[in-house]
Each structure stands twice: as structure tokens, then as C-alpha cells.
Coordinates of C-alpha atoms in Angstrom, one line a residue:
M1 CA -13.3 -14.7 -33.4
T2 CA -16.6 -13.0 -32.5
T3 CA -16.5 -9.7 -30.6
H4 CA -19.3 -8.4 -28.3
P5 CA -18.3 -4.9 -27.2
D6 CA -20.2 -3.2 -24.5
S7 CA -22.9 -1.1 -26.2
T8 CA -23.4 2.6 -25.9
P9 CA -25.3 3.2 -22.7
P10 CA -28.8 4.7 -22.9
P11 CA -29.5 8.3 -21.8
T12 CA -28.5 8.9 -18.3
K13 CA -30.7 9.8 -15.3
R14 CA -29.1 12.4 -13.1
H15 CA -29.9 12.7 -9.4
H16 CA -28.5 14.4 -6.3
G17 CA -27.8 12.6 -3.1
R18 CA -25.3 12.1 -0.3
V19 CA -22.4 9.7 -0.7
E20 CA -22.6 6.6 1.4
S21 CA -19.6 4.3 2.2
I22 CA -19.4 1.3 0.0
T23 CA -17.2 -1.3 1.6
G24 CA -14.7 -2.9 -0.7
Y25 CA -14.7 -0.2 -3.4
E26 CA -12.4 2.3 -1.8
S27 CA -9.6 1.1 -4.0
L28 CA -11.5 2.1 -7.1
A29 CA -12.2 5.7 -5.9
R30 CA -9.3 6.9 -8.0
A31 CA -11.1 5.7 -11.1
V32 CA -12.5 9.3 -11.2
G33 CA -9.8 10.8 -9.0
W34 CA -11.8 11.3 -5.8
T35 CA -11.7 9.9 -2.3
H36 CA -15.3 8.7 -2.7
P37 CA -16.0 5.2 -3.9
A38 CA -16.3 5.3 -7.7
V39 CA -18.9 2.5 -8.1
A40 CA -21.9 1.2 -6.4
L41 CA -23.6 -2.0 -7.5
G42 CA -27.2 -2.9 -7.4
E43 CA -28.4 -6.3 -6.4
V44 CA -28.1 -9.2 -8.7
K45 CA -31.5 -10.8 -8.6
E46 CA -30.6 -14.2 -10.1
T47 CA -28.4 -16.8 -8.5
S48 CA -28.3 -19.3 -11.3
F49 CA -25.8 -19.3 -14.1
G50 CA -28.0 -17.1 -16.3
R51 CA -27.8 -13.6 -17.6
V52 CA -28.7 -10.7 -15.4
G53 CA -28.9 -7.0 -15.5
V54 CA -26.6 -5.0 -13.2
M55 CA -27.2 -1.4 -12.3
V56 CA -24.0 0.7 -12.1
C57 CA -23.8 4.1 -10.4
Q58 CA -20.8 6.3 -11.2
F59 CA -20.2 9.5 -9.3
V60 CA -19.3 12.2 -11.9
A61 CA -19.0 15.5 -10.2
R62 CA -18.4 16.9 -6.8
E63 CA -20.4 20.0 -5.9
N64 CA -18.3 22.8 -4.5
G65 CA -16.4 20.5 -2.2
S66 CA -19.5 19.5 -0.3
N67 CA -20.5 16.0 0.7
T68 CA -23.3 16.0 -1.9
I69 CA -22.3 15.0 -5.4
Q70 CA -24.1 14.4 -8.7
F71 CA -24.2 10.9 -10.0
M72 CA -25.7 9.1 -12.9
T73 CA -27.3 5.7 -13.2
T74 CA -27.4 3.6 -16.4
E75 CA -28.7 0.2 -17.1
Q76 CA -25.7 -1.8 -18.3
P77 CA -25.8 -4.6 -20.8
S78 CA -26.6 -8.0 -19.3
L79 CA -23.6 -9.6 -17.6
S80 CA -23.3 -13.3 -17.0
V81 CA -23.3 -14.6 -13.4
V82 CA -20.8 -17.1 -14.8
H83 CA -18.4 -14.2 -15.4
Q84 CA -19.0 -12.9 -11.9
V85 CA -18.3 -16.3 -10.2
C86 CA -15.4 -17.2 -12.5
M87 CA -13.7 -13.8 -12.0
T88 CA -14.2 -14.0 -8.3
L89 CA -12.6 -17.5 -8.2
S90 CA -9.8 -16.2 -10.5
A91 CA -9.1 -13.2 -8.2
L92 CA -8.9 -15.6 -5.2
A93 CA -6.1 -17.5 -6.9
A94 CA -3.8 -14.6 -5.9
T95 CA -4.3 -15.4 -2.3
S96 CA -1.0 -16.0 -0.6
A97 CA 0.7 -15.8 -4.0
T98 CA 4.1 -14.8 -2.5
P99 CA 6.1 -16.7 0.1
R100 CA 6.5 -15.1 3.5
P101 CA 9.6 -12.9 3.6
S102 CA 11.1 -14.7 6.6
G103 CA 10.6 -18.0 4.9
E104 CA 8.1 -20.9 4.6
T105 CA 8.1 -24.2 2.8
R106 CA 6.1 -24.7 -0.4
T107 CA 3.7 -26.9 1.6
E108 CA 3.2 -24.3 4.2
Q109 CA 2.5 -21.7 1.6
T110 CA 0.0 -24.1 -0.1
A111 CA -1.8 -24.6 3.2
R112 CA -2.0 -20.9 3.8
A113 CA -3.5 -20.4 0.3
V114 CA -6.1 -23.1 0.9
M115 CA -7.1 -21.6 4.3
G116 CA -7.2 -18.1 2.9
I117 CA -9.2 -19.0 -0.2
N118 CA -11.7 -21.0 1.9
Q119 CA -12.0 -18.1 4.3
Q120 CA -13.1 -15.8 1.4
L121 CA -15.3 -18.4 -0.2
R122 CA -17.4 -18.6 3.0
I123 CA -18.4 -14.9 2.5
T124 CA -22.0 -14.9 1.4
T125 CA -21.9 -11.4 -0.1
L126 CA -19.4 -12.3 -2.8
A127 CA -20.5 -13.6 -6.2
T128 CA -19.7 -17.1 -5.0
K129 CA -22.5 -16.8 -2.4
G130 CA -20.7 -18.9 0.2
V131 CA -21.5 -22.1 -1.6
W132 CA -18.0 -23.0 -3.0
E133 CA -15.0 -24.6 -1.3
V134 CA -11.5 -25.6 -2.3
A135 CA -11.3 -29.3 -3.1
W136 CA -7.6 -29.5 -4.3
L137 CA -4.7 -27.0 -4.7
A138 CA -1.1 -27.3 -5.8
L139 CA 1.8 -24.9 -6.2
S140 CA 4.7 -25.3 -8.6
P141 CA 8.1 -25.8 -7.1
D142 CA 9.3 -22.3 -8.2
N143 CA 6.0 -20.6 -7.2
A144 CA 5.6 -19.5 -10.8
N145 CA 2.2 -21.2 -11.2
M146 CA -0.7 -22.4 -9.0
A147 CA -4.0 -24.1 -9.7
Y148 CA -6.9 -25.2 -7.6
I149 CA -10.2 -27.0 -7.9
A150 CA -13.3 -25.5 -6.3
R151 CA -16.7 -27.2 -5.9
T152 CA -20.2 -26.2 -5.0
I153 CA -21.7 -27.5 -1.7
D154 CA -25.3 -26.5 -2.5
K155 CA -26.2 -29.6 -4.7
S156 CA -25.8 -27.6 -7.9
N157 CA -23.0 -30.0 -8.9
Q158 CA -20.5 -27.6 -10.4
F159 CA -16.7 -27.5 -10.3
A160 CA -14.2 -24.9 -11.3
V161 CA -10.6 -25.4 -12.3
V162 CA -8.7 -22.1 -11.6
S163 CA -5.2 -21.4 -12.7
R164 CA -2.8 -18.6 -11.6
G165 CA 0.3 -17.6 -13.5
T166 CA 3.4 -15.7 -12.4
I167 CA 2.9 -12.6 -10.2
G168 CA 5.3 -9.8 -11.1
S169 CA 6.1 -7.0 -13.5
L170 CA 3.8 -7.1 -16.6
P171 CA 6.5 -6.4 -19.1
D172 CA 8.7 -9.0 -17.5
I173 CA 5.9 -11.6 -17.5
L174 CA 5.2 -11.0 -21.2
E175 CA 8.9 -11.4 -22.1
D176 CA 8.9 -14.8 -20.1
L177 CA 6.3 -16.2 -22.5
D178 CA 8.9 -16.8 -25.1
V179 CA 6.5 -16.1 -28.0
G180 CA 9.3 -16.0 -30.5
T181 CA 9.3 -19.8 -30.5
V182 CA 6.3 -22.0 -31.1
V183 CA 5.9 -25.7 -30.3
P184 CA 3.2 -28.3 -30.9
F185 CA 0.4 -28.5 -28.4
T186 CA 0.8 -32.2 -28.0
P187 CA -2.3 -32.8 -25.8
A188 CA -4.4 -32.0 -28.9
G189 CA -3.0 -35.1 -30.6
S190 CA -1.6 -33.1 -33.5
Q191 CA 1.8 -31.7 -34.4
A192 CA 0.2 -29.0 -36.4
I193 CA -1.4 -27.1 -33.5
A194 CA 1.0 -24.4 -32.3
V195 CA 1.4 -22.5 -29.1
S196 CA 4.2 -20.4 -27.7
K197 CA 7.1 -22.2 -26.0
G198 CA 6.6 -20.2 -22.8
A199 CA 2.8 -20.9 -22.6
M200 CA 3.5 -24.6 -23.2
A201 CA 6.0 -24.7 -20.4
A202 CA 3.5 -23.1 -18.0
F203 CA 0.8 -25.5 -19.0
T204 CA 3.1 -28.5 -18.5
Q205 CA 4.1 -27.3 -15.0
V206 CA 0.4 -26.8 -14.0
A207 CA -0.6 -30.2 -15.5
T208 CA 2.1 -32.1 -13.7
M209 CA 2.4 -30.5 -10.3
H210 CA 1.2 -32.5 -7.2
S211 CA -0.8 -31.4 -4.2
P212 CA 1.0 -32.0 -0.9
S213 CA -0.2 -34.2 1.9
L214 CA -1.2 -33.1 5.4
S215 CA 1.7 -35.1 7.0
E216 CA 4.1 -32.6 5.3
V217 CA 2.9 -29.7 7.4
G218 CA 2.1 -29.0 11.0
E219 CA 1.1 -25.5 11.8
V220 CA 0.8 -22.5 9.5
L221 CA 1.0 -19.0 11.0
G222 CA 0.4 -20.6 14.4
E223 CA -2.7 -22.4 13.3
S224 CA -3.3 -26.1 12.9
V225 CA -4.1 -27.1 9.4
P226 CA -7.4 -28.9 9.0
E227 CA -7.4 -32.2 7.1
S228 CA -9.9 -30.7 4.6
A229 CA -7.1 -28.4 3.4
F230 CA -5.6 -31.1 1.4
G231 CA -8.1 -32.9 -0.7
S232 CA -6.7 -35.7 -2.9
P233 CA -3.1 -35.4 -1.4
G234 CA -0.2 -36.3 -3.7
T235 CA -2.3 -36.1 -6.9
T236 CA -2.1 -34.1 -10.1
L237 CA -4.8 -31.8 -11.4
V238 CA -6.4 -34.4 -13.7
Q239 CA -6.2 -37.2 -11.1
A240 CA -7.9 -35.0 -8.5
L241 CA -10.6 -33.8 -10.9
K242 CA -11.3 -37.3 -12.1
A243 CA -11.9 -38.5 -8.5
L244 CA -14.1 -35.6 -7.7
V245 CA -16.2 -35.9 -10.9
E246 CA -16.7 -39.6 -10.5
A247 CA -17.8 -39.1 -6.8
A248 CA -20.4 -36.5 -7.9
P249 CA -24.1 -37.6 -7.9
S250 CA -24.3 -37.0 -11.7
P251 CA -22.1 -35.7 -14.5
P252 CA -21.3 -32.1 -13.4
T253 CA -20.3 -28.9 -15.2
V254 CA -16.7 -27.9 -14.9
F255 CA -15.7 -24.3 -15.6
V256 CA -12.0 -23.7 -16.4
T257 CA -10.9 -20.1 -15.7
G258 CA -8.1 -17.7 -14.9
H259 CA -7.0 -14.1 -15.0
S260 CA -4.0 -12.8 -16.9
L261 CA -1.4 -15.6 -17.4
G262 CA -3.8 -17.9 -15.5
G263 CA -6.3 -17.2 -18.3
C264 CA -3.7 -18.0 -20.9
I265 CA -3.0 -21.3 -19.2
A266 CA -6.7 -22.0 -18.9
T267 CA -7.1 -22.0 -22.7
M268 CA -4.8 -25.0 -22.8
L269 CA -6.0 -26.7 -19.6
A270 CA -9.6 -26.7 -20.7
P271 CA -9.2 -28.8 -23.9
Y272 CA -6.7 -31.1 -22.2
L273 CA -9.0 -31.8 -19.3
R274 CA -12.0 -32.3 -21.6
A275 CA -10.1 -34.8 -23.7
Q276 CA -9.0 -36.7 -20.6
A277 CA -12.6 -36.8 -19.3
Q278 CA -13.9 -38.6 -22.3
S279 CA -12.8 -41.9 -20.7
W280 CA -14.2 -41.2 -17.2
K281 CA -17.2 -43.1 -15.9
K282 CA -19.0 -39.7 -15.6
I283 CA -18.3 -37.3 -18.4
P284 CA -18.8 -33.7 -17.4
Q285 CA -19.7 -30.7 -19.5
F286 CA -16.9 -28.1 -19.8
G287 CA -16.9 -24.3 -20.0
L288 CA -14.0 -22.0 -20.7
V289 CA -14.0 -18.4 -19.3
T290 CA -10.8 -16.3 -19.3
F291 CA -10.1 -12.7 -18.1
A292 CA -7.3 -10.4 -19.4
A293 CA -5.5 -13.3 -20.9
P294 CA -2.6 -12.9 -23.3
T295 CA -2.8 -15.2 -26.4
A296 CA -1.4 -18.7 -26.1
G297 CA -1.1 -19.8 -29.7
L298 CA -1.5 -19.3 -33.4
Q299 CA -4.6 -19.7 -35.6
S300 CA -4.3 -23.5 -35.5
F301 CA -4.7 -23.4 -31.7
A302 CA -7.6 -21.0 -31.8
T303 CA -9.4 -23.1 -34.4
F304 CA -8.8 -26.2 -32.3
V305 CA -10.2 -24.7 -29.1
N306 CA -13.2 -23.1 -30.9
S307 CA -14.1 -26.5 -32.4
V308 CA -14.8 -27.9 -28.9
P309 CA -18.5 -27.9 -27.9
W310 CA -18.2 -25.8 -24.7
V311 CA -21.1 -24.7 -22.6
I312 CA -19.5 -21.3 -22.7
N313 CA -16.3 -20.1 -24.3
D314 CA -15.8 -16.4 -23.4
H315 CA -12.7 -14.2 -23.4
V316 CA -13.5 -11.3 -21.2
V317 CA -11.3 -8.2 -21.6
N318 CA -11.0 -4.6 -20.5
F319 CA -10.7 -2.7 -23.7
Y320 CA -7.9 -0.6 -22.2
D321 CA -6.0 -3.5 -20.8
M322 CA -2.7 -3.9 -22.7
V323 CA -2.1 -7.5 -21.6
P324 CA -4.9 -9.2 -23.7
L325 CA -3.5 -7.4 -26.8
A326 CA -0.5 -9.6 -26.6
W327 CA 0.2 -10.9 -29.2
N328 CA -2.2 -9.9 -31.9
S329 CA -2.7 -6.2 -31.6
L330 CA -0.2 -4.8 -29.1
D331 CA 0.8 -1.9 -31.3
S332 CA -2.6 -0.3 -30.8
A333 CA -1.6 0.5 -27.2
K334 CA 0.9 3.0 -28.6
K335 CA -2.0 5.4 -29.2
W336 CA -3.3 5.2 -25.6
Y337 CA -4.7 6.4 -23.3
P338 CA -7.6 8.8 -24.3
D339 CA -8.1 11.9 -22.2
P340 CA -7.3 12.5 -19.5
G341 CA -4.3 10.2 -20.2
P342 CA -1.6 9.1 -19.7
K343 CA -0.4 9.5 -23.2
A344 CA 2.3 7.1 -24.4
N345 CA 5.6 9.1 -24.7
P346 CA 8.5 8.0 -26.9
V347 CA 10.0 5.8 -24.2
V348 CA 6.7 4.0 -23.7
T349 CA 6.1 3.4 -27.5
G350 CA 9.7 2.1 -27.7
L351 CA 9.0 -0.3 -24.9
I352 CA 5.8 -1.5 -26.6
E353 CA 7.6 -2.0 -29.9
K354 CA 10.4 -4.0 -28.1
I355 CA 7.9 -6.3 -26.4
N356 CA 5.9 -6.7 -29.7
E357 CA 9.1 -7.7 -31.5
L358 CA 9.4 -10.7 -29.3
K359 CA 6.7 -12.6 -31.3
K360 CA 8.9 -12.3 -34.5
N361 CA 6.7 -13.0 -37.5
Y362 CA 4.1 -15.2 -35.8
E363 CA 0.5 -14.3 -35.9
Y364 CA -1.2 -15.1 -32.6
V365 CA -5.0 -15.5 -32.4
Q366 CA -7.1 -15.6 -29.3
P367 CA -9.8 -18.3 -29.1
G368 CA -13.3 -17.8 -27.9
T369 CA -15.9 -15.0 -28.0
T370 CA -14.4 -11.7 -26.9
V371 CA -16.5 -9.8 -24.4
S372 CA -15.1 -6.2 -24.3
L373 CA -15.7 -3.9 -21.4
N374 CA -14.8 -0.3 -20.5
T375 CA -14.6 0.7 -24.2
T376 CA -15.2 4.4 -23.4
Y377 CA -12.4 4.6 -20.8
Q378 CA -14.9 5.2 -18.1
F379 CA -12.7 3.6 -15.4
Y380 CA -9.1 4.8 -14.9
D381 CA -6.7 5.7 -12.1
G382 CA -6.9 9.5 -11.8
D383 CA -3.5 9.6 -10.0
L384 CA -1.8 8.1 -13.0
V385 CA -2.6 10.4 -16.0
R386 CA 0.7 12.1 -16.7
S387 CA 2.7 11.3 -19.8
T388 CA 5.6 9.6 -17.9
V389 CA 6.8 6.0 -18.1
A390 CA 5.9 5.5 -14.4
D391 CA 2.3 6.7 -14.8
F392 CA 1.8 4.8 -18.1
L393 CA 3.0 1.5 -16.6
G394 CA 1.0 2.3 -13.4
Q395 CA -2.2 2.8 -15.5
V396 CA -1.4 -0.5 -17.3
A397 CA -1.3 -2.3 -14.0
Y398 CA -4.5 -0.7 -12.8
Q399 CA -6.4 -1.5 -16.0
H400 CA -5.2 -5.1 -15.6
S401 CA -6.0 -5.5 -11.9
D402 CA -8.4 -8.0 -10.4
P403 CA -10.4 -5.3 -8.5
L404 CA -11.2 -3.5 -11.8
Y405 CA -12.1 -6.6 -13.6
L406 CA -14.4 -7.6 -10.8
T407 CA -16.1 -4.3 -11.0
L408 CA -16.5 -4.4 -14.8
V409 CA -18.3 -7.8 -14.6
G410 CA -20.5 -6.6 -11.6
A411 CA -18.9 -8.7 -8.9
P412 CA -18.2 -7.5 -5.3
I413 CA -14.5 -7.3 -4.4
P414 CA -13.2 -9.9 -1.9
P415 CA -11.2 -8.7 1.2
A416 CA -7.7 -7.6 0.3
A417 CA -4.4 -8.9 1.6
P418 CA -2.8 -6.6 4.2
V419 CA -1.6 -3.2 2.9
V420 CA 1.0 -1.3 4.8
H421 CA 0.9 2.5 4.5
G422 CA 3.7 3.5 6.9
M423 CA 5.5 3.0 10.1
T424 CA 6.9 5.0 13.0
P425 CA 9.7 5.2 13.9
T426 CA 11.6 4.1 10.8
F427 CA 14.9 3.6 12.6
G428 CA 16.1 2.3 15.9
N429 CA 17.5 -0.7 17.6
S430 CA 16.5 -4.3 18.3
G431 CA 13.9 -4.5 21.1
S432 CA 12.4 -1.1 20.4
S433 CA 8.7 -0.8 19.5
V434 CA 7.2 0.4 16.2
V435 CA 3.7 1.2 15.1
I436 CA 2.6 0.0 11.6
T437 CA -0.4 1.6 9.9
G438 CA -2.3 0.3 7.0
T439 CA -5.5 -1.6 6.1
G440 CA -6.6 -5.2 5.9
F441 CA -4.8 -6.4 9.1
S442 CA -6.4 -9.3 10.8
P443 CA -8.2 -8.2 14.0
V444 CA -7.7 -11.7 15.5
K445 CA -5.1 -12.2 18.2
L446 CA -1.9 -13.8 16.7
G447 CA -3.5 -13.4 13.2
N448 CA -0.8 -11.0 11.9
H449 CA 2.8 -12.1 11.4
I450 CA 5.5 -9.4 11.0
D451 CA 8.8 -9.7 9.2
F452 CA 11.7 -7.3 9.3
G453 CA 13.3 -8.4 6.1
P454 CA 14.2 -12.1 6.5
I455 CA 13.7 -12.0 10.3
A456 CA 10.3 -12.7 11.9
C457 CA 9.0 -10.9 14.9
D458 CA 8.0 -12.8 18.0
P459 CA 4.2 -13.2 17.5
G460 CA 3.7 -12.6 21.3
T461 CA 4.9 -9.0 20.9
V462 CA 2.4 -8.2 18.1
T463 CA -0.9 -6.4 18.9
V464 CA -3.5 -5.0 16.6
N465 CA -6.3 -2.5 17.0
P466 CA -10.0 -3.7 16.6
A467 CA -10.3 -1.9 13.2
G468 CA -7.4 -3.8 11.7
T469 CA -5.5 -0.6 10.8
Q470 CA -2.7 -0.4 13.3
I471 CA -0.2 -2.9 14.6
T472 CA 2.4 -2.5 17.4
A473 CA 5.4 -4.8 17.3
K474 CA 8.8 -5.2 18.8
V475 CA 11.8 -5.0 16.5
P476 CA 13.7 -8.3 16.2
D477 CA 17.4 -8.7 16.0
G478 CA 18.8 -7.5 12.7
V479 CA 21.1 -5.2 10.8
G480 CA 20.9 -2.8 7.8
L481 CA 17.9 -1.4 6.0
V482 CA 14.9 -3.8 5.7
D483 CA 11.3 -3.8 4.5
V484 CA 8.7 -4.4 7.2
Q485 CA 5.9 -6.6 5.9
V486 CA 2.7 -8.1 7.3
T487 CA 1.5 -11.6 6.5
H488 CA -1.8 -13.4 7.2
R489 CA -4.0 -16.0 5.6
L490 CA -4.9 -13.7 2.6
G491 CA -1.4 -12.8 1.7
T492 CA 1.7 -10.7 2.4
S493 CA 1.8 -6.9 2.1
A494 CA 3.9 -5.4 -0.6
A495 CA 7.1 -3.5 0.4
C496 CA 6.3 0.1 1.3
P497 CA 8.9 2.9 1.1
L498 CA 7.5 4.4 4.3
A499 CA 7.8 1.1 6.1
Q500 CA 11.5 0.6 5.8
F501 CA 13.4 0.2 9.1
A502 CA 17.0 1.3 9.4
Y503 CA 18.8 -0.5 12.3
G504 CA 20.9 2.1 14.1
G505 CA 19.6 4.9 11.9
P506 CA 19.4 7.3 10.3
A507 CA 15.8 7.2 9.0
P508 CA 15.4 6.3 5.3
V509 CA 14.8 9.3 3.1
V510 CA 11.5 8.9 1.2
V511 CA 9.1 11.2 -0.6
S512 CA 5.5 10.0 -0.4
K513 CA 3.6 13.1 -1.6
V514 CA 4.0 16.5 -3.3
D515 CA 1.1 18.9 -2.7
P516 CA 0.1 20.5 -5.0
N517 CA 1.6 18.4 -7.7
V518 CA 0.8 20.8 -10.5
G519 CA 1.8 24.5 -10.6
S520 CA 4.0 27.2 -12.0
A521 CA 7.5 28.4 -11.0
L522 CA 7.7 29.8 -7.5
T523 CA 4.7 27.8 -6.4
T524 CA 5.2 26.6 -2.8
V525 CA 4.7 22.9 -2.4
T526 CA 4.5 20.7 0.7
I527 CA 6.6 17.5 0.5
S528 CA 5.6 14.6 2.8
G529 CA 7.8 11.6 3.5
S530 CA 10.4 10.5 6.1
G531 CA 14.0 11.1 7.1
F532 CA 14.0 14.8 6.5
T533 CA 16.4 17.2 8.3
K534 CA 16.9 21.0 8.5
D535 CA 19.8 20.7 5.9
A536 CA 17.7 18.7 3.4
V537 CA 18.3 19.6 -0.3
V538 CA 15.2 19.5 -2.6
K539 CA 15.6 19.1 -6.4
F540 CA 13.1 19.1 -9.2
N541 CA 14.8 16.9 -11.8
G542 CA 18.2 18.2 -10.8
A543 CA 17.1 21.9 -10.4
V544 CA 17.7 22.9 -6.8
S545 CA 14.9 24.7 -4.9
E546 CA 16.5 27.8 -3.3
H547 CA 13.8 28.1 -0.7
V548 CA 13.3 25.0 1.5
G549 CA 11.5 25.1 4.8
F550 CA 11.8 22.4 7.5
V551 CA 8.5 21.6 9.2
S552 CA 9.3 18.2 10.7
D553 CA 11.2 15.0 9.9
T554 CA 8.2 14.0 7.8
K555 CA 7.4 17.4 6.1
L556 CA 9.2 20.1 4.1
T557 CA 8.1 23.1 2.1
A558 CA 9.8 24.2 -1.1
K559 CA 9.4 26.7 -3.9
V560 CA 9.3 25.3 -7.4
P561 CA 12.2 26.4 -9.7
R562 CA 11.6 27.1 -13.4
G563 CA 11.1 24.1 -15.6
V564 CA 8.9 22.3 -18.0
D565 CA 7.0 19.0 -18.3
T566 CA 6.6 16.5 -15.5
V567 CA 9.6 16.1 -13.2
N568 CA 10.6 14.0 -10.2
V569 CA 11.0 15.7 -6.8
T570 CA 13.8 14.3 -4.7
V571 CA 15.1 15.0 -1.2
T572 CA 18.8 14.5 -0.3
V573 CA 20.0 14.2 3.3
G574 CA 23.7 13.7 3.5
V575 CA 24.6 11.0 1.0
A576 CA 21.1 9.6 0.9
T577 CA 18.6 10.6 -1.9
S578 CA 14.9 9.6 -2.0
P579 CA 13.9 7.2 -4.7
T580 CA 11.4 8.4 -7.4
S581 CA 7.9 7.2 -7.9
P582 CA 4.6 8.5 -9.3
A583 CA 4.0 10.0 -5.8
S584 CA 7.0 12.2 -6.1
E585 CA 6.1 13.8 -9.5
F586 CA 5.4 17.5 -10.1
T587 CA 4.0 18.9 -13.4
H588 CA 5.0 22.4 -14.5
K589 CA 2.0 24.4 -15.6
L590 CA 2.7 26.3 -18.8

């Protein structure tokens, strides 16, 4: 396996200038711990699948709290446009990855994914330049895997097969790969080529699932589904690709790609599809590009994949992403992360050892040429640097995320699925109104669909402001404590602690912020959240604060009791105690 790490950058050029807003990069601001965007990208001058230089600007210091900051520019090593396009297509595979909370059929979810991906592919400022479209898409019956075929519409005669694996907790996903058992990779035509049992199961599911037909679905989220949403209905991946390739004007190039488990599946799909294509009337060239992929098989599998004459065979990784280390060098993560952290504490190292033991005595080997990025830990989430399990796993998720990988390869970030930040009020009765705040809401009338747990709101009662940051909705009939979530073409918002609704009250008790979150004993902190009352009890890992001030039902003040290390701050009202999260942590200054 060949490795091409990113080289040491040349001497930096330092300048001064005002910060300008960079749409789409706000989520990466925490890479250096500021509210400013962390990265600005220069223009990519080439549009063909060649090698280009990308200028990266990273803001490195704020000057006395002013709006002017110091930044540096460095000419990065050449990055492949193939990487940018493939990573963009891989990121779009997460569109509508989870079913709507109030329920939808698999066909409806498939249609929503097709419509959402195509909506994003029409954006000319993305790496895909508005010249790609979905030609086929299928979702597995259990929603564990998805794959789609995209094609160019600019006469460049290119296709991409994109796979998406399970969405969920990274440790849980790695455990599901069942790497302690290996099986023959039968599509290779040999009993001696070994892959993990879990990877083989995922591959089999993707290779055999069928696309739905338009007759199976009417409207999705109140919209009529266009016939173009279901190319090659009722077909498998290989059947659909064969039909598309043979309808092409000449033998095309097909890129097989995916991020995370999707990348792992891609390493098996690519040789399978290429082998099938040898009997087609038009035989395409194939390229294999994976991102953040855990290893699918042993040395025999890597040797087999590397023996194929690909137009490209790259395995792109973030050096500080733990997932690609599975299953050949996972132990090295026990020494992570470099300053400013987080450092792996004994609980974290124990978790890594437990996960690594799953492979038993098998030696897994990743195929392809490894392209390693972020080797100096230049990009990290500045809010997740404490030596706690929550911060370490949070940093693991950040380092593995689609937005960071897009930034590392120099590709713009597509529009995000809706994100809910909070809601008021958080308790009440059916028929009352609530205001939901967040980002990424559709500004289109009837474009947002709200669910209170398993119950959908009447779309006619939902309104949104022009900025797509505030939704007003009427509470549907229901009972108990439920998550309030927003769904549109691009996906469904994750559950948010500050957007739980309690039918009949009282408001859920939640801590969303501790400010400051570092200090010594007797420091006064402000605690933000919801459900607070005048008799609220504040604890710092069980140590009760003797001085608590009630400001409002969303804000308290408290003096820090004596203690050491990083602790969780909780608020108790009656029998209810707030859950813990990285947002509720406080670090004692020695």
C-alpha cells in the first residue's frame, strides 16, 4: 500500500484584513474555536478531472476581540478534482438518510432522497458544477444501506456509483462489521480472497436491492414525484448501470465511491461491477475513490483489488480520523489527540482496545493508494478538547464528518439538512402554538414538515420566515414528552434537547451551556437551558452549589464548589434532572 501524506506547507504569508462571511463554512468555525468561518477556499481553475492547486486560508488569531484578525495563506499540495467531485457525491448520499419520525414508506423515503440529491446537484457552485443528476437509487429494506448512480449531462460521458452505509454511532457501526469472522469474497471467483462477514453482508444487500417504481408512490411531502425520480424502476444496481452504459454514446468512465461504511462497500462494489461489465456491449473504464473507509478484507482482498487496472484507486483519509484505522492500526488512536486535545483517558483507551479485539487475530489491509490529509491536526473542534469520553467521541465524529472531508479535499459544502436549535414554549397542550428556531429550514411554503414524536403537524398550520431560521406551528394531539423535528427534501433534523415538548407540562429540564466553562472554586457561572425554577438544585458532579440565583426559566447563576478535573453540571427540578452532554461540562482550573 502506497502512502502519500500531505507535505509540510511552505513558509506562510501573514496578512491583516477584515473577516468576510463565507456561506457554508460556519459549521467549521469551531475548527479553531471561533465564531468566524475557519476556512476560505480560492477558486479551482480547472473543471476537468485533472490535478489542481487549491489556496486555503486559515484564520489563526483574533486581535483583541476586534473584527480584524490575522490569517495565513499557504499553497496546498495539488488536490484532485476527482476527489472533490467524488466526495461531494458521497456526502449527498446522506440526504434523507433517516425516515421521517411520523412515518413514511421505503418508497417515499427513496423518492425524497432522489429529489433532495437532485436539488443539490443542480447547484453550480458545488464541485459537481450542476452537471450531474441521479439516474438510479435504491434503499435497503432495513434502511441500513443505500446506493445511487449519478451521470453527467454535459457530454463528458461519466457515471458515478455511490454507496452509503449505516448511519449511527461510530463504535456501534464498527461492531456491526463482524470483523472477527471472514468469508470468501465470491464475486472475485476465488475462495481464497477474504473479507469480513459484516462487510460481505452489506455488499450483498447493496448488490441485490431494487429501485422502486413510480406507481408505488404518489406524493412525497406534499409534492408530486416526477417520473425522472425513478430511472430503471425495479432493477438492481448492476442491471441499471448496464442499461445506462450501453445507452451512452461511447464507453464511459465509471467512478465507484463512498464515505465511511459507504467507502468500505465501494471497495467491494468496484471490482464486482468491473467484472460484470466485461460482457457488456460497451465496456467502461472504472475508478475507485473512497473516503474515511474502514477496511473490508485481508491481504488477499487488498492484493486482488490492487491488481485491477483502475483509472484511479485512491483511499482518502483524514490522518486524525479513527474510522479508517479499523482494522489495521486502531491502537494508534490511544495516543490521540495532540494539543489541544482531547487526550484519550483510561475509559477511552479501554473502549478502543475492546473494539480492536473484535478482529481477533486477523490482519486487515486497506487496498489502494492512501492520500492522508490533516496530518498536523490543523482542523479540530475547539469545543471538544477536554479529556472526557464525551469530548473524545465527539471529536472522533467531527474528524470523520462529511463537512470536514469536503474541506480537506477543497470542495464546497452542500446545503445542510434542517438543524433545530430550540423551541418556545417547551410545554403546553394540543392546539397551542410553538416557535422553532434553527437553520436550514426551507423558505418555501409547505416545504417544512413538523413532527411531534410520531405525530405529524397539519402542514397548513406551519409557517416559516424568509431566512429559513424560524418556524411557527400548532401542536398536534399527543401525550407525554416528545422530540420535535423538522423534515424536508434534504433530510430530518436530529433530536435536540431544547426542542422537546412536554404535553401538559412541566417543561423538560435541560442544560445547554455553562459560561464560563473553565474556572476555579467560587467562580460564578451562568447556566442556560430550559425548565428552571426558583428552587432548582445545581450540582457539579454531585457537589451541590450553595449559591444558586434564579434569573429566568432559561437561565441560572451558580457558584462553583471545590473540585478537580472536568465535571458535568446538572440542574434538578423536583424529580427531574437534566441529562449530561459536552455542553454541560465545567473544568476546574488548578
